[in-house]
Short mmCIF file of C-alpha atoms in Angstrom, two decimals:
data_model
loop_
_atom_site.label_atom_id
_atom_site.label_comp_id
_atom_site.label_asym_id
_atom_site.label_seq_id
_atom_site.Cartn_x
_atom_site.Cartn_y
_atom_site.Cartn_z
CA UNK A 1 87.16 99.71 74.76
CA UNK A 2 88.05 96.15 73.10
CA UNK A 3 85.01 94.94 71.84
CA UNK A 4 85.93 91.36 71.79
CA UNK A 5 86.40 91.62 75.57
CA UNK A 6 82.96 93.27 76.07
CA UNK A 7 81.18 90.50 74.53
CA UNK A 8 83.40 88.20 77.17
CA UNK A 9 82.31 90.59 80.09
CA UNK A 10 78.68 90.37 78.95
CA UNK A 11 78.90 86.64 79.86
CA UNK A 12 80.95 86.61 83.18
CA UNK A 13 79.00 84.93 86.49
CA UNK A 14 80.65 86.16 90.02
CA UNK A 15 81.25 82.57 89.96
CA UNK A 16 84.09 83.14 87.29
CA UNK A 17 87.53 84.03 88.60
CA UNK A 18 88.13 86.47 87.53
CA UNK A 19 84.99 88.71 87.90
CA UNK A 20 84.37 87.41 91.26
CA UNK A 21 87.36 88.86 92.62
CA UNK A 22 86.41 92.54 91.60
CA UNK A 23 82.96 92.01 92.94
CA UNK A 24 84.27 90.73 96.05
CA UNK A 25 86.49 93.69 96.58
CA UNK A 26 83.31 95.06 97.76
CA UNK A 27 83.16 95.12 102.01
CA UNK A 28 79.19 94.71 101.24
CA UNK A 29 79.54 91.98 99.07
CA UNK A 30 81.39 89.85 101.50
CA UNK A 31 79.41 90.98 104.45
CA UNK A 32 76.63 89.15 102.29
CA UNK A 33 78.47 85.81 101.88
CA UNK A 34 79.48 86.28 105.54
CA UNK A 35 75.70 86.52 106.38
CA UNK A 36 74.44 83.98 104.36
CA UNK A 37 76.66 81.69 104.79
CA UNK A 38 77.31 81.71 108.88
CA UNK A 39 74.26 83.94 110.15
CA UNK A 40 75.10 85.86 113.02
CA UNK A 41 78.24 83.65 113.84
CA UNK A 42 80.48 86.10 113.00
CA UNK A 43 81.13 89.85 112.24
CA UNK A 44 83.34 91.19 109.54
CA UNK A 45 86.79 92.42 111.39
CA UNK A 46 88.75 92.80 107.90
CA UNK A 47 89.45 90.81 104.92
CA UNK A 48 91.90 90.63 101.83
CA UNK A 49 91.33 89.46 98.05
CA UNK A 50 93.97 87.32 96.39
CA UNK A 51 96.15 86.98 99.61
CA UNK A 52 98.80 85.19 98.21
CA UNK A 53 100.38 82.38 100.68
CA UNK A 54 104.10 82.01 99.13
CA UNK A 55 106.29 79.00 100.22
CA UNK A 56 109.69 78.62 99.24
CA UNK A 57 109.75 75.01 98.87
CA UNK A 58 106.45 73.47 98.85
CA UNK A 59 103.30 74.51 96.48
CA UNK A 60 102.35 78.20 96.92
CA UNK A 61 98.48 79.13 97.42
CA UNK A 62 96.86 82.42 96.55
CA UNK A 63 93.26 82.63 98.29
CA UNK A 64 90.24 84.21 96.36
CA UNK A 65 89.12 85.82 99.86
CA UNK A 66 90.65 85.83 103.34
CA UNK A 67 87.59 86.98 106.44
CA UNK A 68 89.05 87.58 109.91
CA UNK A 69 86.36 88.59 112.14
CA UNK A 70 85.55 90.45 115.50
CA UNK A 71 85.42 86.35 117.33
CA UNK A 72 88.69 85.48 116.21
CA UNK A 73 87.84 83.41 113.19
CA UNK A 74 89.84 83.09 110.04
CA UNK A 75 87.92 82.21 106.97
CA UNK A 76 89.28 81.39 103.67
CA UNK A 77 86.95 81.38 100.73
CA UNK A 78 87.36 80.18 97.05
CA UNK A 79 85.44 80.14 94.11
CA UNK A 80 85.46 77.18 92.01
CA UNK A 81 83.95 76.25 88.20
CA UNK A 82 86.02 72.48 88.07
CA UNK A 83 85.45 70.42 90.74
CA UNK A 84 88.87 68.79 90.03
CA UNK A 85 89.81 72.37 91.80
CA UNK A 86 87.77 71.58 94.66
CA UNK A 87 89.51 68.14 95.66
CA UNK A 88 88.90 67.93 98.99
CA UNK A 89 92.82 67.48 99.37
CA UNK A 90 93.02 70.80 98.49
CA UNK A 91 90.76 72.38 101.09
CA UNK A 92 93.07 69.87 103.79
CA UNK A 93 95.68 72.05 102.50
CA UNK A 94 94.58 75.86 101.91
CA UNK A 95 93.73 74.79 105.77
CA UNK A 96 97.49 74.06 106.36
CA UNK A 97 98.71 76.63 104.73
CA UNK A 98 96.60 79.36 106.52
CA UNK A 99 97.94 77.53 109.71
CA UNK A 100 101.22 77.99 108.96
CA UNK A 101 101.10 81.19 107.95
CA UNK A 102 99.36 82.62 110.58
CA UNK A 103 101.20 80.88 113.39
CA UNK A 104 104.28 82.11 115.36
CA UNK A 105 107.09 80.31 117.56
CA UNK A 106 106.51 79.52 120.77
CA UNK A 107 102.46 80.64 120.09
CA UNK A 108 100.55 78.16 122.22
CA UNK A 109 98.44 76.06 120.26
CA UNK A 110 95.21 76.86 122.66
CA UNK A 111 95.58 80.40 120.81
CA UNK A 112 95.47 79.39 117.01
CA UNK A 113 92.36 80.50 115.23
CA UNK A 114 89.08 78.71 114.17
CA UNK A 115 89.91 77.99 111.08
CA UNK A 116 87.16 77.57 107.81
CA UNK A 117 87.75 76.80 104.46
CA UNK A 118 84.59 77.44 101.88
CA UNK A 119 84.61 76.22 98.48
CA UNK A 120 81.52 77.62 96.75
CA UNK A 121 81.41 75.31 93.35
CA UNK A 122 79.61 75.28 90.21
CA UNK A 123 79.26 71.90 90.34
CA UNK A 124 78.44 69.41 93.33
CA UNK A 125 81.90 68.11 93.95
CA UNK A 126 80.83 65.93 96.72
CA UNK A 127 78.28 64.00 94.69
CA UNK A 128 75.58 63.95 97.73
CA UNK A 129 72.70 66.19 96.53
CA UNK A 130 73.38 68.45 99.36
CA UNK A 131 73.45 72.62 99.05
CA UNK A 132 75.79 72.67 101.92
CA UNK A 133 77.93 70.36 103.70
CA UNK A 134 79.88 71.40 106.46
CA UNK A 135 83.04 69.05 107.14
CA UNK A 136 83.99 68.52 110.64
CA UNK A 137 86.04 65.82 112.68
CA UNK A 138 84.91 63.42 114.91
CA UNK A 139 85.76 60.87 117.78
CA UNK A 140 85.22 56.84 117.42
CA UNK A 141 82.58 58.20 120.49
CA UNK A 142 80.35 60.45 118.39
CA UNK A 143 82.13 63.90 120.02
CA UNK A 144 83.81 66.46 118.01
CA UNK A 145 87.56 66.42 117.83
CA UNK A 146 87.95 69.92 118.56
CA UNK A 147 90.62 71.08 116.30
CA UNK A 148 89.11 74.08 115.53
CA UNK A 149 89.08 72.85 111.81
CA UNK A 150 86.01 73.55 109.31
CA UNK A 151 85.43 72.99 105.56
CA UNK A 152 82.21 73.80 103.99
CA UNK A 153 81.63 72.81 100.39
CA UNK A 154 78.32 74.83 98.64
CA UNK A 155 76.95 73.63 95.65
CA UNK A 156 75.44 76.19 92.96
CA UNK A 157 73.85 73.55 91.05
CA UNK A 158 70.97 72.91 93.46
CA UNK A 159 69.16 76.32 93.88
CA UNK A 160 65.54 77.19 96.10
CA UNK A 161 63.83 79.84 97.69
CA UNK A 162 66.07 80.06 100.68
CA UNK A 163 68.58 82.84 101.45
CA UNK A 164 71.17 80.62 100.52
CA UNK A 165 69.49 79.16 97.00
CA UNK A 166 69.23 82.44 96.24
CA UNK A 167 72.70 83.39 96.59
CA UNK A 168 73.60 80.39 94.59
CA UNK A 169 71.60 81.52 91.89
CA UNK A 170 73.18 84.88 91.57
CA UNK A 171 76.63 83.33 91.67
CA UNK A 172 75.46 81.46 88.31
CA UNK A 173 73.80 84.61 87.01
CA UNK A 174 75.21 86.99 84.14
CA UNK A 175 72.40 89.28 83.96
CA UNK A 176 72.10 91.51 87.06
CA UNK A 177 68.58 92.33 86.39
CA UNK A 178 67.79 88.90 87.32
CA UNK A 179 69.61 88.97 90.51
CA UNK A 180 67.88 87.74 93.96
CA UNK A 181 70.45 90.09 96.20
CA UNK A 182 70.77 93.91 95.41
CA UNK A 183 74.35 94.28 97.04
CA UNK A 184 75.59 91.79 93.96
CA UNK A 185 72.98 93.09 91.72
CA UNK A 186 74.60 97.14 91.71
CA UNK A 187 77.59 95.64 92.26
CA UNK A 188 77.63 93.26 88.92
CA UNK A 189 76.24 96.59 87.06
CA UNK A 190 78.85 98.41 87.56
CA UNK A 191 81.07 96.50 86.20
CA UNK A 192 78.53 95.45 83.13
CA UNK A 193 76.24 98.83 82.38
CA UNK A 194 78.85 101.62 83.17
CA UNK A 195 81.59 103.42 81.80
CA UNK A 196 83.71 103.15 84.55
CA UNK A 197 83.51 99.44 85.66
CA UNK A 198 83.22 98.09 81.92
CA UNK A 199 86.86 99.98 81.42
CA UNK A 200 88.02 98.45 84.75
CA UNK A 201 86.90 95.16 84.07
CA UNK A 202 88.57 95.14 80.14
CA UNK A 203 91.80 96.35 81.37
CA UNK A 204 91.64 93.67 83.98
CA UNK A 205 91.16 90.84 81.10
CA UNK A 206 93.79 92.45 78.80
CA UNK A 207 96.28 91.63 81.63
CA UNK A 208 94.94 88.21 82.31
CA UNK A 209 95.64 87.60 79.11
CA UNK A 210 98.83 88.63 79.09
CA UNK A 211 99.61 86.42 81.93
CA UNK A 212 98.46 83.90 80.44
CA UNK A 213 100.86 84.00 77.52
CA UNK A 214 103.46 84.86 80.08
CA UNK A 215 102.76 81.52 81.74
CA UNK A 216 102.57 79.73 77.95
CA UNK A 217 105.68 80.85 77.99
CA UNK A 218 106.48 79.55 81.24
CA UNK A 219 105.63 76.29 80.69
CA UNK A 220 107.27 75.79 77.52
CA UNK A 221 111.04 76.68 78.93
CA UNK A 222 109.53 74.19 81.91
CA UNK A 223 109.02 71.76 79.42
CA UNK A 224 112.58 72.27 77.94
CA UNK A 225 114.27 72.05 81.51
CA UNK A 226 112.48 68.61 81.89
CA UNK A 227 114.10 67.50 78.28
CA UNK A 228 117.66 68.45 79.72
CA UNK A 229 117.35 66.82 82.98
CA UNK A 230 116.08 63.49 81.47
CA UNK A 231 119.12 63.22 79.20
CA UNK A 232 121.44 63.98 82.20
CA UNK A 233 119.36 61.72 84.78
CA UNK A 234 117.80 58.69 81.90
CA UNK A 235 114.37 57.16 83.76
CA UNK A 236 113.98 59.29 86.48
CA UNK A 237 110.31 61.13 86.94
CA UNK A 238 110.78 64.57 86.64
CA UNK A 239 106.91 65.46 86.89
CA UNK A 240 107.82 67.52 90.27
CA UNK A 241 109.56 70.21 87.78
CA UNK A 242 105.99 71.43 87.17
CA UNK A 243 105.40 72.35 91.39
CA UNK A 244 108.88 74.11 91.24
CA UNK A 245 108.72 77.73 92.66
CA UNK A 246 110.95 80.21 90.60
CA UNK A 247 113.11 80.28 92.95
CA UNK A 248 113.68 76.16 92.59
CA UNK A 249 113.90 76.85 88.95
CA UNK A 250 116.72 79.57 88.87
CA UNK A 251 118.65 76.48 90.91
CA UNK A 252 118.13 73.83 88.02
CA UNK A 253 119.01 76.00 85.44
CA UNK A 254 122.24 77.13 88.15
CA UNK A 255 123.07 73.03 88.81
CA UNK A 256 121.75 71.77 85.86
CA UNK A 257 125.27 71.14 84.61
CA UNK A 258 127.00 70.23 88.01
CA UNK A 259 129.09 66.55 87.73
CA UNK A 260 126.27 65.38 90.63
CA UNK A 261 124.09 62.39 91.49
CA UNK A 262 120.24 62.40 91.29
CA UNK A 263 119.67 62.93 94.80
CA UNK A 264 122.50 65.20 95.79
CA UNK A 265 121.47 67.73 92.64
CA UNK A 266 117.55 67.17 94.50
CA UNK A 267 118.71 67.74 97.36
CA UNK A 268 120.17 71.07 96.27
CA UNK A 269 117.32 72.06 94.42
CA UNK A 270 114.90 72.29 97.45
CA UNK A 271 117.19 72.85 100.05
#
């Protein structure tokens, strides 16, 4: 096994990406957010890890974990170290995006899901001391606006002595022998102190690192489009080049060259 990615193992949290989605592959270790986090509310039904939410057009969305329980509920979680990450704009729109995607014609709107979105953060994004803040609408009258709607923000920089400060601290925690919860703490283990999950974990980071230069790579023929279409369309803002899907970027490099105006070769590209 690399050695260099040992030493990186050694220091990953469940709070980092990419170790918290093996832990969280783990039925128990969700059942333990689940528990934590909403009591008896609700009862694990199924869930999925890295559900990816493709859109052709608009900005796609792949979701650390996906709950749907026994009540009905959808629940999307993510974990997030920058708390630029954790823009509340964003949770607004993992929330759309599970809506759409989850919706059918003709479905009547009294049937669509309660819907959650949980950021758990390193940081405390919302800048008002709280642990937890759960984000709901309401009325000029004081009454909920029932739109089934919820986002919950945790912060893992305030920690205590409750179920839920404890859980906090194990999210920030890269030894498991200090671990509050023994779920995580056999879980992180594994992956840390034995033969089997150490291999699983480095072949995991050798291919996050190759994605990574894949996407280096990316970005620099991104980078290149952008140079072309300024000299073909002088002071226009290209900036949305970055959001493009591949699919939108197979077009400009298809149109790129077509005798068209700004808007019409726009147009094309997110038709």
């Amino acid at each position: 096994m690399n050695e260099r990615y040992l030493e990186v193992l050694n220091k990953l949290r469940p709070i980092d990406d990419t170790f918290m989605r093996m832990i969280f592959k783990d039925d128990q270790c969700v059942e333990l957010l689940m528990k934590i986090i909403f009591g008896e509310q609700f009862s694990l039904k199924r869930f999925e890890t890295q559900e990816d939410h493709k859109q052709v057009v608009s900005r796609s969305v792949e979701l650390d974990i996906v709950v749907y329980t026994h009540e009905g509920a959808v629940i999307g979680i993510e974990v997030e170290k920058s708390k630029d990450n954790a823009s509340p704009i964003r949770a607004r729109y993992h929330a759309s995006i599970l809506d759409c995607d989850l919706s059918y014609p003709k479905e009547k709107w009294s049937h669509f899901p309660e819907m959650y979105v949980v950021f758990i953060c390193e940081e405390d994004v919302l800048k008002n001391g709280k642990m937890l803040d759960h984000i709901q609408r309401y009325r000029e009258d004081g009454n909920v606006f029932k739109d089934k709607l919820h986002i919950i923000y945790l912060n893992a920089s305030m920690q205590d002595e409750t179920a839920l400060g404890k859980l906090m601290h194990d999210m920030l925690c890269n030894d498991p022998d200090d671990m509050y919860y023994e779920v995580l703490r056999k879980r992180v283990s594994y992956f840390k102190k034995q033969e089997g999950g150490k291999r699983t974990m480095c072949e995991a980071l050798e291919e996050l690192i190759t994605e990574a230069k894949n996407e280096g790579e990316e970005r620099g023929e991104i980078k290149k489009l952008m140079k072309l279409l300024l000299k073909k369309f002088p002071n226009k803002n290209f900036e949305w080049v970055k959001d493009c899907s591949k699919t939108q970027l197979e077009r400009i490099d298809d149109y790129i060259f077509l005798n068209i105006s700004y808007n019409d070769f726009y147009k094309l590209i997110h038709s």
